[in-house]
C-alpha cells in the first residue's frame, strides 16, 4: 500500500502570494490532518478533514484554509503569505474506524515552504 | 500550543546503550503516540498506547504510560546509529464529537555514536 504523498515537496514563494499544498492519503483512509512544523513553535495542528467536512481546527488565522475531496485527497491553502509561514507542512491520514477510538496517524514526507 | 514537555531535550549515547525519553502532558487523553523524525523529514509512527494500557512493547521499543501522573516514557534498547533522530510524543485528546487532533511535545534529539 502506498503511503501518504504530498506535493510539491519544496516551494519558494514571496510575501503576499498564496500557495496551495496537496495531500493524498493512504488508500481507504478517510481522515486527513494538517500540521505545521517550525523551529520556534514545533509541531502544531492546523485542521482535520473527514468525509469532506472540517472536523477540527487549530489556532491559526483565517489565511490558512483547507478542503477535502470525495476521494479523500486534501488541499490546504495559505493566502497573503508572511515570512513566518515558512515551515514544514505535514499531512497525516488515518482510518477513523470509530469516533472516540483514536487511531494511528500516518504522516507524509511534508512540503517545505520558504517565504522570501 | 504544545501539550507538554519532553525530557531530555537532547541525549547522546554510545551504540548498544539504552535510551530513555520522557514525556509529560496536561489534559486527559484517548491515547499517546510516539513518532520519530529524521532531519526535518516526515514523521514515522513508532507505537500507540491507549489510555487504559500501562505498558507496550514493539521490537526494541518499550513505552509506559502513567495517566495519574500524565506522563509517558519511551525506552529504546540496544541503540544503533540508525536510531539517531528526533523523537516526539503526541497525545490524542478526548474531543467531543470525535476527531483526530494530535498535540505534540517538544521532542528529544537522540544521537547514537559509534
Short mmCIF file of C-alpha atoms in Angstrom, two decimals:
data_model
loop_
_atom_site.label_atom_id
_atom_site.label_comp_id
_atom_site.label_asym_id
_atom_site.label_seq_id
_atom_site.Cartn_x
_atom_site.Cartn_y
_atom_site.Cartn_z
CA UNK A 1 0.00 0.00 0.00
CA UNK A 2 1.35 3.41 -0.95
CA UNK A 3 1.97 5.83 1.88
CA UNK A 4 0.79 9.38 2.28
CA UNK A 5 2.05 11.56 -0.55
CA UNK A 6 2.45 15.31 -0.55
CA UNK A 7 3.12 17.66 -3.41
CA UNK A 8 5.11 19.69 -4.01
CA UNK A 9 7.99 18.69 -1.74
CA UNK A 10 9.63 22.10 -1.84
CA UNK A 11 8.19 25.50 -2.58
CA UNK A 12 9.57 29.03 -2.57
CA UNK A 13 7.17 31.96 -2.52
CA UNK A 14 7.35 35.65 -1.77
CA UNK A 15 5.41 37.63 0.81
CA UNK A 16 1.85 38.38 -0.18
CA UNK A 17 1.50 35.44 -2.53
CA UNK A 18 -0.73 32.48 -1.90
CA UNK A 19 0.09 28.79 -2.00
CA UNK A 20 -1.78 25.51 -2.31
CA UNK A 21 -0.39 22.26 -0.97
CA UNK A 22 -1.75 18.85 -1.82
CA UNK A 23 -2.02 15.62 0.16
CA UNK A 24 -3.10 12.16 -0.97
CA UNK A 25 -3.91 9.86 1.96
CA UNK A 26 -3.33 6.16 2.21
CA UNK A 27 -5.98 4.28 0.24
CA UNK A 28 -9.04 3.71 2.42
CA UNK A 29 -8.17 6.42 4.93
CA UNK A 30 -10.92 8.98 5.34
CA UNK A 31 -9.36 11.38 7.81
CA UNK A 32 -6.70 13.86 6.74
CA UNK A 33 -5.00 16.23 9.15
CA UNK A 34 -2.51 19.02 8.53
CA UNK A 35 0.30 20.16 10.80
CA UNK A 36 2.83 22.97 10.67
CA UNK A 37 6.35 22.46 11.99
CA UNK A 38 8.68 25.37 12.73
CA UNK A 39 11.83 25.56 14.86
CA UNK A 40 10.20 28.06 17.20
CA UNK A 41 6.71 26.65 17.67
CA UNK A 42 7.33 22.98 16.99
CA UNK A 43 4.57 20.80 15.57
CA UNK A 44 1.16 22.44 15.60
CA UNK A 45 -2.20 21.15 14.46
CA UNK A 46 -3.85 23.12 11.66
CA UNK A 47 -7.07 21.24 10.85
CA UNK A 48 -8.62 17.87 10.19
CA UNK A 49 -10.99 16.78 7.47
CA UNK A 50 -13.22 13.73 7.49
CA UNK A 51 -15.65 12.88 4.71
CA UNK A 52 -15.13 16.30 3.10
CA UNK A 53 -16.02 18.14 6.33
CA UNK A 54 -13.66 20.07 8.55
CA UNK A 55 -13.96 18.36 11.92
CA UNK A 56 -11.33 20.16 13.98
CA UNK A 57 -9.36 23.35 13.63
CA UNK A 58 -6.25 24.62 15.39
CA UNK A 59 -5.38 28.16 16.40
CA UNK A 60 -4.31 29.57 13.09
CA UNK A 61 -5.55 32.72 11.31
CA UNK A 62 -8.16 32.54 8.59
CA UNK A 63 -5.42 32.83 5.95
CA UNK A 64 -4.98 29.10 6.45
CA UNK A 65 -7.75 27.06 4.90
CA UNK A 66 -8.28 23.63 3.53
CA UNK A 67 -10.65 21.27 1.85
CA UNK A 68 -11.13 17.60 1.21
CA UNK A 69 -12.42 15.99 -1.94
CA UNK A 70 -14.70 12.99 -2.32
CA UNK A 71 -11.68 10.73 -2.92
CA UNK A 72 -10.27 11.89 0.46
CA UNK A 73 -7.45 13.87 -1.14
CA UNK A 74 -6.94 17.15 0.62
CA UNK A 75 -5.52 20.56 -0.14
CA UNK A 76 -4.51 23.36 2.13
CA UNK A 77 -4.21 26.95 1.08
CA UNK A 78 -2.34 29.82 2.65
CA UNK A 79 -3.18 33.28 1.39
CA UNK A 80 -1.21 36.51 1.79
CA UNK A 81 1.94 34.70 2.81
CA UNK A 82 4.08 36.08 5.62
CA UNK A 83 7.71 35.35 6.42
CA UNK A 84 6.58 33.45 9.50
CA UNK A 85 4.68 30.96 7.35
CA UNK A 86 7.98 29.40 6.33
CA UNK A 87 7.72 25.90 7.69
CA UNK A 88 7.45 22.22 7.01
CA UNK A 89 3.79 21.38 6.38
CA UNK A 90 2.90 17.81 7.19
CA UNK A 91 -0.17 15.90 6.23
CA UNK A 92 -1.36 12.80 8.06
CA UNK A 93 -4.09 10.28 7.31
CA UNK A 94 -5.89 7.75 9.45
CA UNK A 95 -8.68 5.19 9.16
CA UNK A 96 -11.01 6.69 11.76
CA UNK A 97 -12.78 3.40 12.33
CA UNK A 98 -14.98 4.81 15.03
CA UNK A 99 -15.46 8.07 16.79
CA UNK A 100 -13.56 8.30 20.05
CA UNK A 101 -11.33 5.29 19.46
CA UNK A 102 -8.35 7.27 18.29
CA UNK A 103 -6.07 5.65 15.84
CA UNK A 104 -2.64 5.86 14.31
CA UNK A 105 -1.93 8.78 12.07
CA UNK A 106 0.45 8.17 9.19
CA UNK A 107 2.45 11.14 8.01
CA UNK A 108 3.64 12.15 4.59
CA UNK A 109 7.14 13.49 3.84
CA UNK A 110 5.98 17.09 4.10
CA UNK A 111 6.17 20.18 1.96
CA UNK A 112 8.97 22.59 2.82
CA UNK A 113 7.64 26.11 2.23
CA UNK A 114 10.03 29.03 2.18
CA UNK A 115 8.63 32.55 2.11
CA UNK A 116 11.03 35.28 0.98
CA UNK B 1 0.34 25.42 21.75
CA UNK B 2 2.13 22.25 22.70
CA UNK B 3 0.66 19.76 25.08
CA UNK B 4 3.72 19.32 27.20
CA UNK B 5 7.40 18.84 27.52
CA UNK B 6 9.81 16.12 26.63
CA UNK B 7 12.84 15.37 28.67
CA UNK B 8 15.69 15.47 27.96
CA UNK B 9 15.78 17.91 25.05
CA UNK B 10 18.92 16.21 23.76
CA UNK B 11 20.52 12.87 24.50
CA UNK B 12 23.83 11.49 23.31
CA UNK B 13 24.71 7.84 23.91
CA UNK B 14 27.01 5.12 22.61
CA UNK B 15 25.79 2.39 20.30
CA UNK B 16 24.49 -0.55 22.30
CA UNK B 17 23.31 1.56 25.23
CA UNK B 18 19.69 2.13 26.13
CA UNK B 19 17.97 5.46 25.59
CA UNK B 20 15.08 6.70 27.69
CA UNK B 21 12.91 9.68 26.83
CA UNK B 22 10.14 11.10 28.95
CA UNK B 23 7.03 12.98 28.00
CA UNK B 24 4.59 14.91 30.16
CA UNK B 25 1.21 16.19 29.08
CA UNK B 26 -1.56 18.29 30.51
CA UNK B 27 -5.05 17.02 29.68
CA UNK B 28 -6.98 13.77 29.64
CA UNK B 29 -6.11 11.67 26.65
CA UNK B 30 -7.51 8.94 24.45
CA UNK B 31 -4.11 7.63 23.51
CA UNK B 32 -0.48 8.66 23.28
CA UNK B 33 1.71 8.05 20.27
CA UNK B 34 5.45 8.21 19.72
CA UNK B 35 6.99 9.31 16.45
CA UNK B 36 10.49 9.53 15.02
CA UNK B 37 11.70 12.22 12.65
CA UNK B 38 14.95 12.20 10.73
CA UNK B 39 16.45 15.57 9.82
CA UNK B 40 13.25 17.57 9.29
CA UNK B 41 11.61 14.91 7.16
CA UNK B 42 8.23 13.24 7.69
CA UNK B 43 7.22 11.62 10.95
CA UNK B 44 7.43 7.87 11.30
CA UNK B 45 4.94 6.27 13.66
CA UNK B 46 6.57 4.08 16.29
CA UNK B 47 3.93 3.00 18.77
CA UNK B 48 0.48 3.89 20.09
CA UNK B 49 -0.57 3.25 23.68
CA UNK B 50 -4.18 3.69 24.76
CA UNK B 51 -5.21 5.40 27.97
CA UNK B 52 -6.25 2.09 29.54
CA UNK B 53 -2.85 0.49 28.85
CA UNK B 54 0.18 0.84 31.09
CA UNK B 55 2.95 -0.67 29.01
CA UNK B 56 3.52 -1.69 25.44
CA UNK B 57 6.39 -3.28 23.54
CA UNK B 58 7.39 -3.25 19.90
CA UNK B 59 10.72 -4.77 18.98
CA UNK B 60 13.40 -2.77 20.79
CA UNK B 61 10.87 -0.19 21.96
CA UNK B 62 9.12 -0.14 25.30
CA UNK B 63 6.55 2.52 26.14
CA UNK B 64 4.95 3.13 29.51
CA UNK B 65 2.01 5.36 30.32
CA UNK B 66 1.04 6.73 33.72
CA UNK B 67 -2.23 8.62 33.35
CA UNK B 68 -2.28 9.60 37.03
CA UNK B 69 0.99 11.48 36.53
CA UNK B 70 0.18 12.43 32.94
CA UNK B 71 3.48 11.09 31.74
CA UNK B 72 4.94 8.55 29.37
CA UNK B 73 8.36 7.17 28.66
CA UNK B 74 9.97 5.62 25.60
CA UNK B 75 12.83 3.20 26.06
CA UNK B 76 14.96 2.15 23.10
CA UNK B 77 17.14 -0.81 23.98
CA UNK B 78 20.46 -1.72 22.36
CA UNK B 79 20.53 1.50 20.38
CA UNK B 80 22.04 1.73 16.92
CA UNK B 81 23.49 4.63 14.94
CA UNK B 82 20.38 4.43 12.73
CA UNK B 83 18.26 5.38 15.77
CA UNK B 84 19.74 8.90 15.59
CA UNK B 85 16.71 11.14 15.12
CA UNK B 86 14.26 13.38 16.93
CA UNK B 87 11.57 11.63 18.93
CA UNK B 88 8.19 13.16 19.64
CA UNK B 89 5.33 12.14 21.84
CA UNK B 90 1.86 13.15 20.70
CA UNK B 91 -1.36 12.99 22.64
CA UNK B 92 -4.74 12.32 21.11
CA UNK B 93 -7.12 14.12 23.43
CA UNK B 94 -10.75 13.31 24.08
CA UNK B 95 -12.68 15.58 21.75
CA UNK B 96 -16.44 15.96 21.92
CA UNK B 97 -17.82 14.53 18.71
CA UNK B 98 -14.64 12.68 17.92
CA UNK B 99 -11.89 13.66 15.55
CA UNK B 100 -8.18 13.37 15.31
CA UNK B 101 -6.05 16.11 16.79
CA UNK B 102 -2.57 15.25 17.89
CA UNK B 103 -0.79 17.63 20.25
CA UNK B 104 2.95 17.19 20.12
CA UNK B 105 5.63 17.52 22.71
CA UNK B 106 8.80 19.50 22.17
CA UNK B 107 10.84 16.48 21.12
CA UNK B 108 14.04 14.78 22.19
CA UNK B 109 17.04 14.81 19.86
CA UNK B 110 18.80 11.48 20.18
CA UNK B 111 22.31 10.97 18.88
CA UNK B 112 23.77 7.49 18.91
CA UNK B 113 27.51 7.44 18.39
CA UNK B 114 29.59 4.53 17.14
#
